[in-house]
Short mmCIF file of N, CA and C in Angstrom, two decimals:
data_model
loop_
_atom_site.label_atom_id
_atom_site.label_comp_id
_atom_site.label_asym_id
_atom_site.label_seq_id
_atom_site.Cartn_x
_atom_site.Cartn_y
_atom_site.Cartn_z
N UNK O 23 92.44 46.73 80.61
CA UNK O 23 92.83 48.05 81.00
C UNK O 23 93.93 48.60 80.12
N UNK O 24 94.50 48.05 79.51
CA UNK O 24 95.26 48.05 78.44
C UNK O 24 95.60 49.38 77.24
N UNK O 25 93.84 48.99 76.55
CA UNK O 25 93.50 49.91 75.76
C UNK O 25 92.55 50.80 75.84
N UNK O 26 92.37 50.92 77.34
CA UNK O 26 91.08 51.96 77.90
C UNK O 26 92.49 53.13 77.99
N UNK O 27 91.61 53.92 77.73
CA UNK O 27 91.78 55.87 78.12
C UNK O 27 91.87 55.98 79.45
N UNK O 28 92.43 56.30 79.99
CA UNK O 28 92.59 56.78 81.53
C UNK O 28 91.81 58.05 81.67
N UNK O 29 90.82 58.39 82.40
CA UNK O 29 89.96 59.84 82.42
C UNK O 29 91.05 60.25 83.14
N UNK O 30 91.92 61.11 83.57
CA UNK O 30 92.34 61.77 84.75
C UNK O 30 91.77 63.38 84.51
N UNK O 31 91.87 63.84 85.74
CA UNK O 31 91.45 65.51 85.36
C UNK O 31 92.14 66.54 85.10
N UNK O 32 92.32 67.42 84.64
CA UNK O 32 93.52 68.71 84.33
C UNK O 32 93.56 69.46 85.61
N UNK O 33 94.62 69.33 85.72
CA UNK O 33 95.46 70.07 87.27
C UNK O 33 94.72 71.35 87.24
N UNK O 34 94.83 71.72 85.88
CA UNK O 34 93.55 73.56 85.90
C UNK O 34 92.71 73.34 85.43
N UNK O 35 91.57 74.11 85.91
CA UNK O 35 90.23 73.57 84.96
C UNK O 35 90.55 75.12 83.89
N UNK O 36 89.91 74.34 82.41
CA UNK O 36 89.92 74.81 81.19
C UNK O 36 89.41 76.47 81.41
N UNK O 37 88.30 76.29 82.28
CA UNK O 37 87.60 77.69 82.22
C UNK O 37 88.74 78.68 82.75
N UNK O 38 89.78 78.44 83.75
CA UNK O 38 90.43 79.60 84.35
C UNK O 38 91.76 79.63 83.44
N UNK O 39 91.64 79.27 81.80
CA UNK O 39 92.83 79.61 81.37
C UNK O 39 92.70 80.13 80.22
N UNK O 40 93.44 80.72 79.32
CA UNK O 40 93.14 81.32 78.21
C UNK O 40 93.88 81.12 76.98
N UNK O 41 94.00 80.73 76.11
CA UNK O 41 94.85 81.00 75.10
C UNK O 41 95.30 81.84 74.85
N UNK O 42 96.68 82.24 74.70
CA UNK O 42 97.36 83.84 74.69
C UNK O 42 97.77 84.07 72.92
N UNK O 43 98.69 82.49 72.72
CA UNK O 43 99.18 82.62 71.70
C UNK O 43 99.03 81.30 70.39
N UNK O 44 99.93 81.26 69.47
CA UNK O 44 99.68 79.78 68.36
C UNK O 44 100.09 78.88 69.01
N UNK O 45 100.83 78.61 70.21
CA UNK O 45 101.46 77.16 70.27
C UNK O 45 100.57 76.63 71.50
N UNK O 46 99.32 77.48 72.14
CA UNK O 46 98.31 77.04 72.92
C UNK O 46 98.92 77.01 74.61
N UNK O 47 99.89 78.05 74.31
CA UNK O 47 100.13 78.27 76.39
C UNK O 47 99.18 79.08 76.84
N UNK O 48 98.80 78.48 78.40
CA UNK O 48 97.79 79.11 78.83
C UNK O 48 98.31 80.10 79.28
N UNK O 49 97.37 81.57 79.57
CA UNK O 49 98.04 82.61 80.00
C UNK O 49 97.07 82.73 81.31
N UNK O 50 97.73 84.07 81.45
CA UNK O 50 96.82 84.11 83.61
C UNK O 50 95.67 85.14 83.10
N UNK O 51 94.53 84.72 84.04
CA UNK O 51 93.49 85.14 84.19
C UNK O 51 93.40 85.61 86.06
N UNK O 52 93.21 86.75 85.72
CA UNK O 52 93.09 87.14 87.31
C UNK O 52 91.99 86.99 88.01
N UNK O 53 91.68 86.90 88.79
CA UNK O 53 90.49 87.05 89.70
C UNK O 53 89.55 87.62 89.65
N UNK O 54 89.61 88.97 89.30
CA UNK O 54 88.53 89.65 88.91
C UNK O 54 88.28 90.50 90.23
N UNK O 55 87.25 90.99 90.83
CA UNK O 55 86.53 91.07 91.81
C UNK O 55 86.93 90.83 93.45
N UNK O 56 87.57 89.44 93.80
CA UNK O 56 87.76 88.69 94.60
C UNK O 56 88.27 89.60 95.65
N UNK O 57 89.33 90.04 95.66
CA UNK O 57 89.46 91.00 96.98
C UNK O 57 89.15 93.08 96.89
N UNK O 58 87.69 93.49 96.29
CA UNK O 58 87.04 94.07 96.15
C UNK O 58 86.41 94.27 97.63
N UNK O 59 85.57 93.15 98.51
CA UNK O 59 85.00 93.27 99.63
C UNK O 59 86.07 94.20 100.60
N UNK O 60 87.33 93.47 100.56
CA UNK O 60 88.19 93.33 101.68
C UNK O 60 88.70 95.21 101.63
N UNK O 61 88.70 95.14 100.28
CA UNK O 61 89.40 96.87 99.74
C UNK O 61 88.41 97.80 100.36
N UNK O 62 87.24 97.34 99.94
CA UNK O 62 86.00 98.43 100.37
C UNK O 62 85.53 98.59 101.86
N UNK O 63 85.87 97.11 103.00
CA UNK O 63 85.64 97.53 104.23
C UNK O 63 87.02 97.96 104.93
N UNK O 64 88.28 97.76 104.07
CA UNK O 64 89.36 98.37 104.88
C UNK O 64 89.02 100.19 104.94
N UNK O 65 89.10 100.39 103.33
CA UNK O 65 88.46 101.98 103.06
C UNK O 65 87.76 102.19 104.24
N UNK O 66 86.34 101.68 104.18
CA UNK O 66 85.25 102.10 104.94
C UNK O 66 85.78 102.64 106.78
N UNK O 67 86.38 101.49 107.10
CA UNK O 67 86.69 101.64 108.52
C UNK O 67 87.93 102.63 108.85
N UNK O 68 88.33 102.85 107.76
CA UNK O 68 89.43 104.03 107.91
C UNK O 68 88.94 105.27 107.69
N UNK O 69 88.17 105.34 107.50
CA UNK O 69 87.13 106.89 106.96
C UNK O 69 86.55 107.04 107.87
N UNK O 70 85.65 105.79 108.32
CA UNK O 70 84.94 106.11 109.91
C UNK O 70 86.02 106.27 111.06
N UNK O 71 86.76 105.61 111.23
CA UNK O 71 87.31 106.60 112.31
C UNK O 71 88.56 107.47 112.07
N UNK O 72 89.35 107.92 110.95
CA UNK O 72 89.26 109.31 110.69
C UNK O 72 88.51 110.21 111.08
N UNK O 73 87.65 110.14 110.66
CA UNK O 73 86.41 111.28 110.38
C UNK O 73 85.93 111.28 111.99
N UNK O 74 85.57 110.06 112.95
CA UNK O 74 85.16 110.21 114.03
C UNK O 74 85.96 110.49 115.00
N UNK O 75 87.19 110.74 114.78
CA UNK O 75 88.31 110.99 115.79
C UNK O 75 88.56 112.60 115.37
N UNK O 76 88.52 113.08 114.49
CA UNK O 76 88.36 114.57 114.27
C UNK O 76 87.95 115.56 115.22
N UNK O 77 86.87 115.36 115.61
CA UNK O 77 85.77 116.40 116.43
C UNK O 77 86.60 116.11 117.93
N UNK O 78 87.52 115.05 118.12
CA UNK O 78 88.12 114.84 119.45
C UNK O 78 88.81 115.58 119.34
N UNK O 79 89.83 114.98 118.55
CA UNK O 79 91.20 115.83 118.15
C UNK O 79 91.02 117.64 118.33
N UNK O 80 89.93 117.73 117.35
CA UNK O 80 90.37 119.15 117.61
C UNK O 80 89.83 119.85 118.95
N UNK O 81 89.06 119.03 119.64
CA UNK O 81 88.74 119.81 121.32
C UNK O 81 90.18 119.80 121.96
N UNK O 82 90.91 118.66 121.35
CA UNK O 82 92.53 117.80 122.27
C UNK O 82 92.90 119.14 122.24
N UNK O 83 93.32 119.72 120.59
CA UNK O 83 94.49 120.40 120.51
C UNK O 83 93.80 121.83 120.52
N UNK O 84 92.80 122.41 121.16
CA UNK O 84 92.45 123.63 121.70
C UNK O 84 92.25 123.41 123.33
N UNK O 85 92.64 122.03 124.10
CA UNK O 85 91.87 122.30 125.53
C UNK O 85 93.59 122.11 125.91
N UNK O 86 94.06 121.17 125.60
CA UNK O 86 95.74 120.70 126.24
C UNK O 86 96.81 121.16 125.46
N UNK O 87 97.07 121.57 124.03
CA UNK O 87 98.03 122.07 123.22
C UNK O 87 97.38 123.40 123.59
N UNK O 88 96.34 124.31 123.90
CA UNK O 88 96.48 125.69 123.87
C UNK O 88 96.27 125.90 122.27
N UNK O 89 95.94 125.32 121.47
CA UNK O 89 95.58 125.90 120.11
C UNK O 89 94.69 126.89 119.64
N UNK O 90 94.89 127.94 118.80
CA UNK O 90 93.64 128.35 118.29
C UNK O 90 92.41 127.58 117.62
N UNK O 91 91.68 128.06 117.49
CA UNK O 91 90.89 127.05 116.79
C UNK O 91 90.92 127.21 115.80
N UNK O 92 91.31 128.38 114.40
CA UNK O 92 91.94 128.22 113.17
C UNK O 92 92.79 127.61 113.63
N UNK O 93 94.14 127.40 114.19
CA UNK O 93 95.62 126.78 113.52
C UNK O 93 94.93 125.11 114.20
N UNK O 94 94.55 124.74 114.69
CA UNK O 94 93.75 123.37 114.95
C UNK O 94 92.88 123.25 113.50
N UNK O 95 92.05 123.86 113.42
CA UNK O 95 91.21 123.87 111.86
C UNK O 95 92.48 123.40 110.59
N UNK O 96 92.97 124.33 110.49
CA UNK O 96 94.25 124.21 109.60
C UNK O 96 95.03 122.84 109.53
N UNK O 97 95.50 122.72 111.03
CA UNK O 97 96.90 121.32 110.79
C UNK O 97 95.48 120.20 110.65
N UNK O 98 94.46 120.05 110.94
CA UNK O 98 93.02 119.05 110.92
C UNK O 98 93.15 119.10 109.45
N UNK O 99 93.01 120.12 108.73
CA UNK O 99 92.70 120.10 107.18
C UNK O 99 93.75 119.63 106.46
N UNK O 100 95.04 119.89 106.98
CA UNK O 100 96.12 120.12 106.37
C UNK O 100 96.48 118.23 106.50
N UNK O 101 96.45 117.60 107.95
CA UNK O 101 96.25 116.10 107.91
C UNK O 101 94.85 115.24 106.92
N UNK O 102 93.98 115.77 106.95
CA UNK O 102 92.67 114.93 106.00
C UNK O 102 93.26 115.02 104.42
N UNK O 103 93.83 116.18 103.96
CA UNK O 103 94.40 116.16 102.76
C UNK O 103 95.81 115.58 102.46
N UNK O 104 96.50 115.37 103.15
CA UNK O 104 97.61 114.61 103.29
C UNK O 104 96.77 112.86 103.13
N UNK O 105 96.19 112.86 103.90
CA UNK O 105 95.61 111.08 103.89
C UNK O 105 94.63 111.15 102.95
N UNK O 106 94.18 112.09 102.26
CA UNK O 106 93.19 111.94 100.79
C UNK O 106 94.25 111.82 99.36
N UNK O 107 95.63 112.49 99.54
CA UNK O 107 96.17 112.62 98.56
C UNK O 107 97.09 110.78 98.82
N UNK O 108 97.62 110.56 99.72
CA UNK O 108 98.19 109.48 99.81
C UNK O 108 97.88 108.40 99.17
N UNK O 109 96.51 108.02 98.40
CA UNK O 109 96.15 106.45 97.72
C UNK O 109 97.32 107.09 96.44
N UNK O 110 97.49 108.34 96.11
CA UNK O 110 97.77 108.57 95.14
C UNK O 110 99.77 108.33 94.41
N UNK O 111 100.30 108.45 96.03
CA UNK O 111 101.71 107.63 95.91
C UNK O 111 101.76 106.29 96.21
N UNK O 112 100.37 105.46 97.02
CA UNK O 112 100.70 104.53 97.29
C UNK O 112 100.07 103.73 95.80
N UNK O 113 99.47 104.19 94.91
CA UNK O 113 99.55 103.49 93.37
C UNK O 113 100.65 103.99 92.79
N UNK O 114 101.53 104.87 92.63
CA UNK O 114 102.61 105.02 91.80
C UNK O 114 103.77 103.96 92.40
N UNK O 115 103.44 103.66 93.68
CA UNK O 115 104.67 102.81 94.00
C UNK O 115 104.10 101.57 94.03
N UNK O 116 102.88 101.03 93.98
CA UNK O 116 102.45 100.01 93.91
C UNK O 116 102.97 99.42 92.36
N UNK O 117 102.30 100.20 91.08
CA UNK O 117 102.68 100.38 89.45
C UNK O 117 104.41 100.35 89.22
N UNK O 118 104.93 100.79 89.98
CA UNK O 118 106.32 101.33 89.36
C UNK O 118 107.26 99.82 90.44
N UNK O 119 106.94 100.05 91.66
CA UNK O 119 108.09 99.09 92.69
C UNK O 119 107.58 97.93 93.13
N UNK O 120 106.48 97.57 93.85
CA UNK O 120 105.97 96.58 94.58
C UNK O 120 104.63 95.81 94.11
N UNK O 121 104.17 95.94 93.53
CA UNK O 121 103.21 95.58 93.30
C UNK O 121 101.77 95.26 94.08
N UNK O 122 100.74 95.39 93.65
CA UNK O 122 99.43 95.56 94.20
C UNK O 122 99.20 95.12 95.44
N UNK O 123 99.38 93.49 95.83
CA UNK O 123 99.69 93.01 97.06
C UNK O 123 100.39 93.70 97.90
N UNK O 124 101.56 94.00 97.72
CA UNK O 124 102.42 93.99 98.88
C UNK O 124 101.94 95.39 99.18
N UNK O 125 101.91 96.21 98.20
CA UNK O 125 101.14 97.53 98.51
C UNK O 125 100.42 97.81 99.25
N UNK O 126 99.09 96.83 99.07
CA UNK O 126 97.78 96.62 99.65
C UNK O 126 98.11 96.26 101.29
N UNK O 127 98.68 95.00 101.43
CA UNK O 127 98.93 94.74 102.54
C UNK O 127 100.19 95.98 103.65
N UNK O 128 101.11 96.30 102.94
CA UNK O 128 101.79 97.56 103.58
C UNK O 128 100.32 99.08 104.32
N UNK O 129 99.49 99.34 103.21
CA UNK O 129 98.95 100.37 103.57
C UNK O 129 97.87 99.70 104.61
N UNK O 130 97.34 98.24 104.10
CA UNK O 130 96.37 97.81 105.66
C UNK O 130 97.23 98.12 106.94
N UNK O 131 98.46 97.59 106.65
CA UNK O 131 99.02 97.67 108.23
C UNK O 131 99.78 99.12 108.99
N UNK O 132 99.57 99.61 107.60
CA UNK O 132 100.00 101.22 108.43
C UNK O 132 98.88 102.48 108.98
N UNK O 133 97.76 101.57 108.08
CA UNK O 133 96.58 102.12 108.24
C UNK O 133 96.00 101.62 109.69
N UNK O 134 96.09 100.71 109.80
CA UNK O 134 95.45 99.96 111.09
C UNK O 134 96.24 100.77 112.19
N UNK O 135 97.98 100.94 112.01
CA UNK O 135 99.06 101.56 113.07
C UNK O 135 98.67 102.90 113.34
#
C-alpha cells in the first residue's frame, strides 16, 4: 500500500467548476435555471389572485365605502399599476443593496402578506 495511488474523490466534481484564470482557481458557476419553477409559480399565484380579488374589491368599495364606480375604477387601476411597476424597484434594490436572494425571498413574503 505503500506505493499505490490513493483514488480519493474531489470534494467538487470537475464539471461544476471553471477555470477563470493562469494559476487554475476554480471560479463559480451558478445554477442556471434551478429556481426558475419556484419564480414562475410564485408570479403565477400572485396574478391569480390579484386579478381574482378585483371584481370583489370593486363591488366592496361601491356597496360599503359608497364609491363611485369611476373613483373605485381609478384607485383599482391606480393599485394594479403600482404592483406592475414594483418588480421594477424591487431589481434596482436587489442589483444595487441586497442581492437576488434576499430580494426574492423579502418580495415572496410580502407578497404572500
Amino acid at each position: 500500500m505503500g506505493d499505490q495511488e490513493q483514488n480519493t474523490p474531489p470534494s467538487v466534481e470537475a464539471s461544476s467548476m471553471e477555470k477563470t484564470s493562469s494559476n487554475d482557481e476554480p471560479g463559480i458557476k451558478y445554477g442556471g435555471v434551478k429556481a426558475m419553477p419556484f419564480v414562475i409559480g410564485n408570479e403565477t399565484f400572485e396574478k391569480l389572485g390579484t386579478m381574482g380579488s378585483f371584481a370583489n374589491l370593486a363591488v366592496y368599495l361601491t356597496t360599503v365605502f359608497n364609491m363611485k364606480g369611476v373613483a373605485a375604477t381609478t384607485l383599482l387601476n391606480v393599485f394594479n399599476g403600482t404592483t406592475n411597476l414594483a418588480p421594477l424597484l424591487g431589481a434596482y434594490l436587489s442589483d444595487t443593496y441586497f442581492g437576488r436572494y434576499k430580494t426574492l425571498g423579502f418580495a415572496s413574503v410580502s407578497s404572500f402578506l
